[in-house]
Short mmCIF file of C-alpha atoms and ligand atoms in Angstrom, two decimals:
data_model
loop_
_atom_site.label_atom_id
_atom_site.label_comp_id
_atom_site.label_asym_id
_atom_site.label_seq_id
_atom_site.Cartn_x
_atom_site.Cartn_y
_atom_site.Cartn_z
CA MET H 524 119.40 72.45 119.35
CA SER H 525 118.20 76.05 118.54
CA GLU H 526 114.39 76.62 118.37
CA LYS H 527 115.19 79.43 116.07
CA GLY H 528 112.96 79.67 112.99
CA ARG H 529 110.74 76.61 114.04
CA PHE H 530 107.21 76.57 112.22
CA GLY H 531 104.74 74.36 113.85
CA LYS H 532 102.27 74.04 110.88
CA ALA H 533 101.95 71.27 108.25
CA SER H 534 103.70 72.12 104.99
CA VAL H 535 102.35 71.90 101.58
CA ARG H 536 105.72 69.92 100.85
CA ASP H 537 104.33 67.18 103.02
CA ALA H 538 100.81 66.94 101.61
CA ASP H 539 99.70 64.09 99.39
CA VAL H 540 98.38 66.04 96.44
CA ALA H 541 98.80 63.92 93.13
CA GLY H 542 95.48 63.81 91.47
CA ARG H 543 93.71 65.78 93.96
CA THR H 544 92.17 69.14 93.87
CA VAL H 545 93.83 71.81 95.95
CA LEU H 546 92.35 74.96 96.83
CA VAL H 547 95.28 77.78 96.95
CA ARG H 548 94.74 81.04 98.69
CA ALA H 549 97.37 83.26 97.43
CA ASP H 550 98.06 87.09 97.80
CA LEU H 551 97.56 88.21 94.35
CA ASN H 552 96.38 91.85 95.34
CA VAL H 553 98.47 93.49 92.82
CA PRO H 554 98.34 97.06 91.57
CA LEU H 555 96.38 97.49 88.30
CA ALA H 556 97.34 100.07 85.48
CA ASP H 557 95.21 100.49 82.46
CA GLY H 558 93.29 97.37 83.05
CA ALA H 559 96.58 95.13 83.25
CA VAL H 560 98.81 94.13 86.12
CA GLY H 561 101.22 96.88 87.18
CA ASP H 562 103.77 95.49 89.56
CA ASP H 563 103.77 91.61 89.47
CA THR H 564 105.90 91.14 92.59
CA ARG H 565 103.00 89.33 94.49
CA ILE H 566 102.40 86.97 91.60
CA ARG H 567 105.95 86.02 91.33
CA ALA H 568 106.10 85.43 95.09
CA ALA H 569 103.21 83.01 94.70
CA LEU H 570 104.72 80.83 91.92
CA PRO H 571 106.92 78.41 93.95
CA THR H 572 103.87 76.88 95.72
CA ILE H 573 102.00 76.82 92.37
CA GLU H 574 104.95 75.24 90.54
CA LEU H 575 105.41 72.62 93.22
CA LEU H 576 101.70 71.66 93.06
CA ARG H 577 101.90 71.25 89.39
CA GLU H 578 105.12 69.27 89.20
CA ARG H 579 103.28 66.95 91.84
CA GLY H 580 100.26 66.54 89.57
CA ALA H 581 97.60 68.52 91.61
CA ARG H 582 94.63 70.10 90.00
CA ILE H 583 95.06 73.76 91.23
CA VAL H 584 92.06 76.13 92.14
CA LEU H 585 93.65 79.38 93.10
CA CYS H 586 92.03 82.41 94.55
CA SER H 587 92.86 86.01 96.22
CA HIS H 588 91.20 89.26 96.63
CA LEU H 589 92.05 92.15 94.63
CA GLY H 590 91.63 95.72 95.80
CA ARG H 591 88.36 96.86 97.72
CA PRO H 592 85.40 96.01 95.36
CA LYS H 593 81.78 97.08 96.14
CA GLY H 594 79.99 93.88 94.67
CA ARG H 595 81.06 92.22 91.51
CA ASP H 596 82.98 95.13 90.14
CA PRO H 597 84.23 94.22 86.65
CA GLU H 598 87.10 96.67 87.19
CA LEU H 599 88.30 94.44 89.76
CA SER H 600 87.98 91.03 88.08
CA MET H 601 90.99 88.68 88.25
CA ALA H 602 91.28 88.47 84.32
CA PRO H 603 94.39 90.58 84.34
CA VAL H 604 96.06 88.52 86.90
CA ALA H 605 95.09 85.28 85.18
CA ALA H 606 96.65 86.62 81.96
CA ARG H 607 99.75 87.58 83.88
CA LEU H 608 100.01 84.51 85.96
CA GLY H 609 99.75 82.48 82.66
CA GLU H 610 102.65 84.09 81.01
CA LEU H 611 104.71 83.66 84.29
CA LEU H 612 103.86 80.05 84.45
CA GLY H 613 104.03 79.41 80.69
CA THR H 614 100.65 77.69 80.70
CA ASP H 615 96.95 78.86 80.19
CA VAL H 616 95.34 80.04 83.48
CA ALA H 617 91.42 79.73 83.10
CA LEU H 618 89.35 82.25 84.91
CA ALA H 619 86.25 80.86 86.74
CA PRO H 620 82.83 82.62 86.15
CA GLY H 621 82.83 83.53 89.84
CA VAL H 622 84.07 82.71 93.36
CA VAL H 623 81.62 79.69 94.19
CA GLY H 624 78.57 78.01 92.66
CA ALA H 625 77.69 75.49 90.04
CA GLY H 626 79.45 77.06 87.25
CA VAL H 627 82.80 77.24 89.39
CA GLU H 628 82.36 73.66 90.60
CA ALA H 629 81.93 72.48 87.02
CA ALA H 630 85.16 74.34 85.95
CA ALA H 631 87.11 72.84 88.98
CA ARG H 632 85.85 69.35 88.01
CA ALA H 633 87.21 69.86 84.42
CA LEU H 634 90.69 70.40 85.46
CA GLU H 635 93.27 67.89 84.47
CA PRO H 636 96.42 67.36 86.83
CA GLY H 637 98.83 70.43 86.49
CA ASP H 638 95.82 72.61 85.26
CA VAL H 639 95.23 75.99 87.19
CA LEU H 640 92.06 77.59 87.52
CA LEU H 641 91.73 81.06 89.05
CA LEU H 642 88.56 82.01 90.93
CA GLU H 643 87.16 85.58 90.71
CA ASN H 644 87.90 88.17 93.31
CA THR H 645 87.06 86.70 96.67
CA ARG H 646 85.80 90.08 97.72
CA TRP H 647 83.19 90.19 95.00
CA GLU H 648 81.37 87.97 97.69
CA PRO H 649 80.21 89.86 100.75
CA GLY H 650 80.74 86.66 102.67
CA GLU H 651 84.51 86.99 102.29
CA LYS H 652 85.28 89.63 104.78
CA ALA H 653 82.21 88.52 107.06
CA ASN H 654 84.02 84.90 107.22
CA ASP H 655 80.52 83.80 106.25
CA ASP H 656 79.81 79.74 106.69
CA ALA H 657 77.98 79.57 103.29
CA LEU H 658 81.05 81.02 101.46
CA ALA H 659 83.54 78.90 103.12
CA ASP H 660 81.49 75.84 102.57
CA GLY H 661 81.24 76.93 98.79
CA LEU H 662 84.87 77.36 98.66
CA ALA H 663 85.51 73.96 100.37
CA ALA H 664 83.32 72.11 97.82
CA LEU H 665 85.64 73.04 95.13
CA ALA H 666 88.70 71.09 96.30
CA ASP H 667 90.01 68.07 98.59
CA LEU H 668 92.72 70.21 100.18
CA TYR H 669 93.59 73.61 100.99
CA VAL H 670 97.01 75.51 101.19
CA ASN H 671 97.19 78.96 102.54
CA ASP H 672 100.20 81.08 100.80
CA ALA H 673 98.52 84.45 101.42
CA PHE H 674 101.03 85.80 104.09
CA GLY H 675 99.92 89.47 103.44
CA ALA H 676 96.31 88.41 104.20
CA ALA H 677 96.91 85.88 107.12
CA HIS H 678 95.93 88.65 109.79
CA ARG H 679 92.44 88.54 108.47
CA ALA H 680 90.02 86.09 109.49
CA HIS H 681 88.08 85.91 106.21
CA ALA H 682 86.30 82.94 104.44
CA SER H 683 89.03 82.21 102.00
CA THR H 684 91.86 82.84 104.47
CA GLU H 685 90.22 81.22 107.69
CA GLY H 686 86.74 79.82 107.46
CA VAL H 687 87.72 77.44 104.64
CA ALA H 688 90.87 76.13 106.62
CA HIS H 689 88.37 74.57 109.17
CA ARG H 690 86.61 72.63 106.44
CA LEU H 691 89.50 70.91 104.48
CA PRO H 692 92.99 69.38 105.39
CA ALA H 693 94.76 72.83 105.43
CA TYR H 694 98.34 73.34 104.96
CA ALA H 695 100.89 76.12 104.88
CA GLY H 696 102.20 77.35 101.37
CA LEU H 697 105.88 77.97 100.72
CA LEU H 698 105.78 81.69 100.88
CA LEU H 699 103.65 81.89 104.09
CA GLU H 700 106.06 79.45 105.71
CA GLN H 701 109.08 81.29 104.65
CA GLU H 702 107.57 84.59 105.80
CA VAL H 703 106.69 83.14 109.34
CA ARG H 704 110.23 81.55 109.67
CA GLU H 705 112.19 84.82 108.51
CA LEU H 706 110.18 87.26 110.76
CA THR H 707 110.23 85.15 113.93
CA SER H 708 113.89 84.46 113.48
CA VAL H 709 114.28 88.35 114.32
CA LEU H 710 112.35 87.47 117.75
CA ASP H 711 114.08 84.12 118.49
CA ASP H 712 117.57 84.35 119.56
CA PRO H 713 118.79 86.95 117.01
CA ASP H 714 122.44 87.78 116.39
CA ARG H 715 123.37 90.70 118.44
CA PRO H 716 123.33 93.82 118.43
CA LEU H 717 119.65 93.62 117.23
CA VAL H 718 118.68 97.13 115.79
CA VAL H 719 115.29 97.97 115.05
CA VAL H 720 114.58 100.96 112.74
CA LEU H 721 110.84 102.28 112.93
CA GLY H 722 109.15 104.90 110.90
CA GLY H 723 106.18 105.77 108.99
CA ALA H 724 102.93 107.75 109.85
CA LYS H 725 101.45 106.67 112.90
CA VAL H 726 102.82 105.60 116.21
CA THR H 727 99.53 103.86 117.25
CA ASP H 728 99.86 101.32 114.09
CA LYS H 729 103.59 100.36 115.67
CA ILE H 730 103.30 100.82 119.40
CA GLY H 731 102.88 97.00 119.85
CA VAL H 732 106.01 96.51 117.89
CA ILE H 733 107.86 99.09 119.86
CA GLU H 734 106.77 97.37 123.15
CA ARG H 735 107.73 94.02 121.89
CA PHE H 736 111.16 95.01 120.91
CA LEU H 737 111.76 97.07 124.14
CA GLU H 738 112.10 93.68 125.61
CA ILE H 739 114.14 91.97 122.78
CA ALA H 740 116.31 94.53 120.83
CA ASP H 741 119.54 96.30 121.81
CA ARG H 742 118.32 99.60 120.07
CA ILE H 743 115.31 101.15 118.49
CA LEU H 744 115.82 104.22 116.15
CA ILE H 745 112.76 106.13 115.52
CA GLY H 746 112.02 108.28 112.48
CA GLY H 747 109.10 109.26 110.06
CA ALA H 748 106.12 111.29 111.31
CA MET H 749 105.47 108.96 114.19
CA CYS H 750 108.53 110.79 116.06
CA PHE H 751 106.40 113.81 116.37
CA SER H 752 104.20 112.23 118.96
CA PHE H 753 107.46 111.21 120.64
CA PHE H 754 108.49 114.91 120.62
CA ARG H 755 104.96 116.09 121.81
CA ALA H 756 105.21 113.78 124.72
CA GLN H 757 108.66 115.31 125.44
CA GLY H 758 107.43 118.92 125.30
CA HIS H 759 108.87 120.00 122.10
CA ALA H 760 107.06 122.19 119.59
CA THR H 761 106.07 120.37 116.37
CA GLY H 762 104.75 123.28 114.28
CA ASP H 763 102.54 122.04 111.51
CA SER H 764 104.18 118.74 111.49
CA LEU H 765 101.93 115.61 111.13
CA VAL H 766 101.11 114.69 114.83
CA GLU H 767 99.04 111.76 115.55
CA GLU H 768 97.40 113.18 118.81
CA ASP H 769 96.11 109.80 119.78
CA GLY H 770 99.81 108.64 119.80
CA ILE H 771 101.13 110.99 122.24
CA GLU H 772 100.23 108.89 125.41
CA PRO H 773 101.36 105.64 123.90
CA ALA H 774 104.61 107.44 122.99
CA ARG H 775 104.94 108.66 126.51
CA ARG H 776 104.42 105.03 127.86
CA ALA H 777 106.83 103.82 125.47
CA LEU H 778 109.60 106.33 126.94
CA GLU H 779 108.87 105.35 130.36
CA LEU H 780 109.20 101.63 129.51
CA ALA H 781 112.32 102.39 127.54
CA ALA H 782 114.10 104.07 130.58
CA GLY H 783 113.42 100.84 132.55
CA SER H 784 114.61 98.66 130.03
CA ASP H 785 117.96 97.41 128.57
CA CYS H 786 117.10 98.64 125.08
CA ASP H 787 117.84 102.18 124.16
CA LEU H 788 114.89 103.82 122.36
CA GLU H 789 116.58 106.81 120.15
CA LEU H 790 114.89 109.79 118.36
CA PRO H 791 116.04 112.09 115.83
CA THR H 792 118.42 115.05 116.92
CA ASP H 793 117.87 116.93 113.84
CA LEU H 794 115.13 117.30 111.00
CA VAL H 795 114.52 118.44 107.60
CA LEU H 796 111.73 120.91 107.30
CA GLY H 797 109.21 122.09 104.43
CA ALA H 798 106.35 124.63 104.42
CA SER H 799 103.80 122.06 103.16
CA PHE H 800 103.70 118.38 102.03
CA SER H 801 105.02 119.17 98.68
CA ALA H 802 108.23 118.71 96.58
CA ASP H 803 108.61 122.56 96.09
CA ALA H 804 108.39 123.13 99.88
CA GLY H 805 112.02 123.08 101.17
CA PRO H 806 113.91 121.52 102.04
CA VAL H 807 115.21 123.47 105.15
CA ALA H 808 117.73 121.74 107.53
CA ALA H 809 116.88 122.34 111.34
CA ASP H 810 119.87 121.65 113.71
CA GLY H 811 117.57 120.51 116.55
CA VAL H 812 114.05 119.15 116.88
CA GLU H 813 111.88 122.02 117.52
CA VAL H 814 109.59 122.84 114.49
CA PRO H 815 108.33 126.43 114.23
CA ASP H 816 104.79 127.24 113.33
CA GLY H 817 104.39 127.37 109.51
CA MET H 818 106.83 124.61 109.15
CA MET H 819 106.61 120.76 109.13
CA GLY H 820 109.15 118.14 109.72
CA LEU H 821 109.36 115.89 106.69
CA ASP H 822 112.57 113.97 106.99
CA ILE H 823 115.12 113.07 109.70
CA GLY H 824 118.29 115.29 109.46
CA ALA H 825 121.55 114.67 108.05
CA ALA H 826 123.24 114.10 111.41
CA THR H 827 120.49 111.64 112.42
CA ALA H 828 120.51 109.71 109.14
CA SER H 829 124.25 109.27 109.66
CA ALA H 830 124.11 108.12 113.33
CA TYR H 831 121.20 105.61 112.18
CA ALA H 832 123.39 104.32 109.44
CA ASP H 833 126.40 103.72 111.76
CA ALA H 834 124.00 101.69 114.33
CA ILE H 835 122.83 99.61 111.26
CA ALA H 836 126.51 99.12 110.21
CA ALA H 837 127.31 97.91 113.85
CA ALA H 838 124.40 95.58 114.18
CA ARG H 839 124.22 91.91 113.37
CA THR H 840 120.44 91.61 112.98
CA VAL H 841 118.37 94.57 111.47
CA PHE H 842 114.59 94.68 111.21
CA TRP H 843 113.39 97.99 109.36
CA ASN H 844 109.75 98.96 109.13
CA GLY H 845 108.55 102.49 107.88
CA PRO H 846 110.28 105.16 105.86
CA MET H 847 112.25 107.97 108.04
CA GLY H 848 110.19 110.74 105.94
CA ALA H 849 107.99 111.59 103.02
CA PHE H 850 110.12 109.88 100.82
CA GLU H 851 107.74 109.91 97.87
CA LEU H 852 108.77 113.87 97.64
CA PRO H 853 112.48 113.67 96.59
CA PRO H 854 113.55 116.75 98.70
CA PHE H 855 112.41 114.69 101.64
CA ALA H 856 113.87 111.23 100.59
CA ALA H 857 117.58 111.36 101.91
CA GLY H 858 116.79 109.80 105.50
CA THR H 859 114.94 106.98 104.10
CA ARG H 860 117.71 106.62 101.39
CA ALA H 861 120.51 106.60 104.08
CA VAL H 862 118.69 103.75 105.96
CA ALA H 863 117.78 101.87 103.00
CA GLU H 864 121.55 102.09 101.97
CA ALA H 865 122.94 101.01 105.24
CA VAL H 866 120.63 98.03 105.27
CA ALA H 867 121.59 96.92 101.90
CA ALA H 868 125.27 97.39 102.55
CA THR H 869 125.55 95.41 105.86
CA ASP H 870 126.32 91.49 105.70
CA ALA H 871 124.21 91.44 108.87
CA THR H 872 120.77 89.76 108.66
CA THR H 873 118.29 92.38 107.51
CA ILE H 874 114.53 91.65 107.59
CA VAL H 875 112.26 94.67 106.10
CA GLY H 876 108.54 94.75 106.73
CA GLY H 877 106.51 95.35 103.88
CA GLY H 878 104.38 98.32 102.95
CA ASP H 879 105.98 101.76 102.16
CA SER H 880 109.36 100.84 103.53
CA GLY H 881 109.36 97.84 100.94
CA ALA H 882 108.33 100.32 98.15
CA ALA H 883 111.16 102.54 99.09
CA LEU H 884 113.71 99.75 98.86
CA VAL H 885 112.30 98.93 95.38
CA GLU H 886 112.37 102.54 94.25
CA PHE H 887 116.03 102.67 95.27
CA GLY H 888 116.88 99.56 93.43
CA LEU H 889 117.91 97.76 96.70
CA ALA H 890 115.08 95.12 97.17
CA GLY H 891 117.56 92.40 96.12
CA GLU H 892 120.16 93.52 98.58
CA VAL H 893 118.54 92.46 102.04
CA SER H 894 117.89 89.03 103.59
CA TRP H 895 114.23 89.08 103.61
CA LEU H 896 111.80 91.74 102.27
CA SER H 897 108.16 90.69 103.50
CA THR H 898 105.38 90.77 101.36
CA GLY H 899 102.86 91.46 104.09
CA GLY H 900 102.79 95.01 105.81
CA GLY H 901 100.01 94.52 108.58
CA ALA H 902 100.47 90.72 108.79
CA SER H 903 104.20 91.24 109.53
CA LEU H 904 103.67 93.81 112.22
CA GLU H 905 100.99 91.73 113.97
CA LEU H 906 103.35 88.69 113.85
CA ILE H 907 106.26 90.85 115.37
CA GLU H 908 103.73 92.18 118.09
CA GLY H 909 103.06 88.51 119.05
CA LYS H 910 99.63 88.41 117.97
CA ALA H 911 98.32 85.16 116.49
CA LEU H 912 97.56 85.38 112.72
CA PRO H 913 94.16 83.72 112.13
CA GLY H 914 95.05 82.46 108.73
CA VAL H 915 98.10 80.63 110.30
CA GLU H 916 96.44 79.31 113.42
CA ALA H 917 93.59 77.67 111.32
CA LEU H 918 96.10 75.49 109.59
CA ARG H 919 96.73 71.99 110.78
CA ASP H 920 99.65 71.45 113.03
CA ALA H 921 102.96 69.64 111.62
CA GLY H 922 103.08 65.90 112.35
CA VAL H 923 99.36 65.53 112.49
CA GLU H 924 98.25 62.70 110.13
CA GLU H 925 95.49 63.29 107.59
CA GLU H 926 92.43 61.02 108.40
CA SER H 927 91.54 58.93 105.50
P1 LIG E 808 104.80 101.23 106.24
O1 LIG E 808 103.91 101.07 105.25
O2 LIG E 808 106.21 101.08 105.50
O3 LIG E 808 104.57 100.68 107.40
P2 LIG E 808 103.54 103.84 107.03
O4 LIG E 808 102.35 103.42 105.97
O5 LIG E 808 103.30 103.84 108.31
O6 LIG E 808 104.76 102.81 106.47
O7 LIG E 808 104.04 105.34 106.67
C1 LIG E 808 104.42 105.68 105.30
C2 LIG E 808 103.90 107.03 105.14
O8 LIG E 808 104.32 107.88 106.17
C3 LIG E 808 104.42 107.58 103.72
O9 LIG E 808 103.40 107.91 102.84
C4 LIG E 808 105.25 108.82 104.33
O10 LIG E 808 105.13 109.94 103.24
C5 LIG E 808 104.70 109.29 105.41
N1 LIG E 808 105.54 110.07 106.34
C6 LIG E 808 106.66 109.58 106.74
N2 LIG E 808 107.39 110.53 107.59
C7 LIG E 808 106.47 111.63 107.41
C8 LIG E 808 106.59 113.11 107.72
N3 LIG E 808 107.64 113.49 108.68
N4 LIG E 808 105.51 113.74 107.64
C9 LIG E 808 104.44 113.33 106.84
N5 LIG E 808 104.53 112.11 106.41
C10 LIG E 808 105.36 111.24 106.75
MG1 LIG E 809 101.78 101.97 104.41
#
């Protein structure tokens, strides 16, 4: 039997939760607009685990971080999230008076089976990012069991994602479980050809992913600003393009590794240029990849976009992370759109890493056309690189019985 997609951690589906209090760490780090939830995608992604626990009669204490508060910033209270979550669940979601402490414990004790209490922003507590013992103890005091469903924060060893998991029987939530399964399916015996499309700003963010895929993939197609580190490594002129200087040496090494591997590492053959990073700065089509002074490369060219779309159409598995250009500026969105449309059109398995590539898919109305759109940007890249995710590692292994 294939080991494909195997996940060795205990699942919330197998936890005995009826009548017990369950602390759920979700990723409810949503954008806010005028004091209300903007895009509620992350709240919706957390619903299956919450609904399963409610159906099974658990008392639910839910928590997440929100933004980057400095202390107890009321602008980054979870109140709007509680309101939106309540609408989606069709029940009231109470907001706790803080993250831990006597008042929060009293609110948790008052829960009836099926009730949901949302803690305040975990990052209101300085102990969250420090993975402080006292905060982890305080969180553990609220519940009998812990469920981590916050895949997007699983690469962080924080008190609510890691510390608390050592203090309670700790299970994987449904979203976290599916994220790991979908992303690792690209690495474990993928249907071939496996074509990987990588773009975005910085090559150093993604060099680990490039190196991993040089061992696994059939083709890696590079776009975005990171191609300029490769072009500099090859001696091309990059003009005023965004070049990550620290990325040039890693890019050179990746080209060397590629030369000795079975995987093709492919770079753009033409570009779209503009005079500055702005929507009225071009676009100027360039046949080759030399960028003159006074100009910057802001998208892959039409020939490259069409070659990348053909490669995607010929693939059986596609992994895509990172836009092909400055897609926020309409004149420089064509390359990213061509890749998004090719990924949406194929019936191959298509896995898209989160962050800006996910935002591009949503903007083009194509988010529903891929096999899996990850909710985790950094976490999905670290998982692909082969790094251990602290929020996953700390969960109990599947098949281990709970001590009574
Ligand atoms: P992701 O979040 O999908 O991993 P990144 O955060 O690495 O992607 O990169 C996305 C950013 O890269 C976008 O804001 C986009 O404008 C920028 N970008 C892509 N190509 C270029 C380019 N040629 N010049 C300048 N910025 C670019
Ligand atoms: Mg990004």
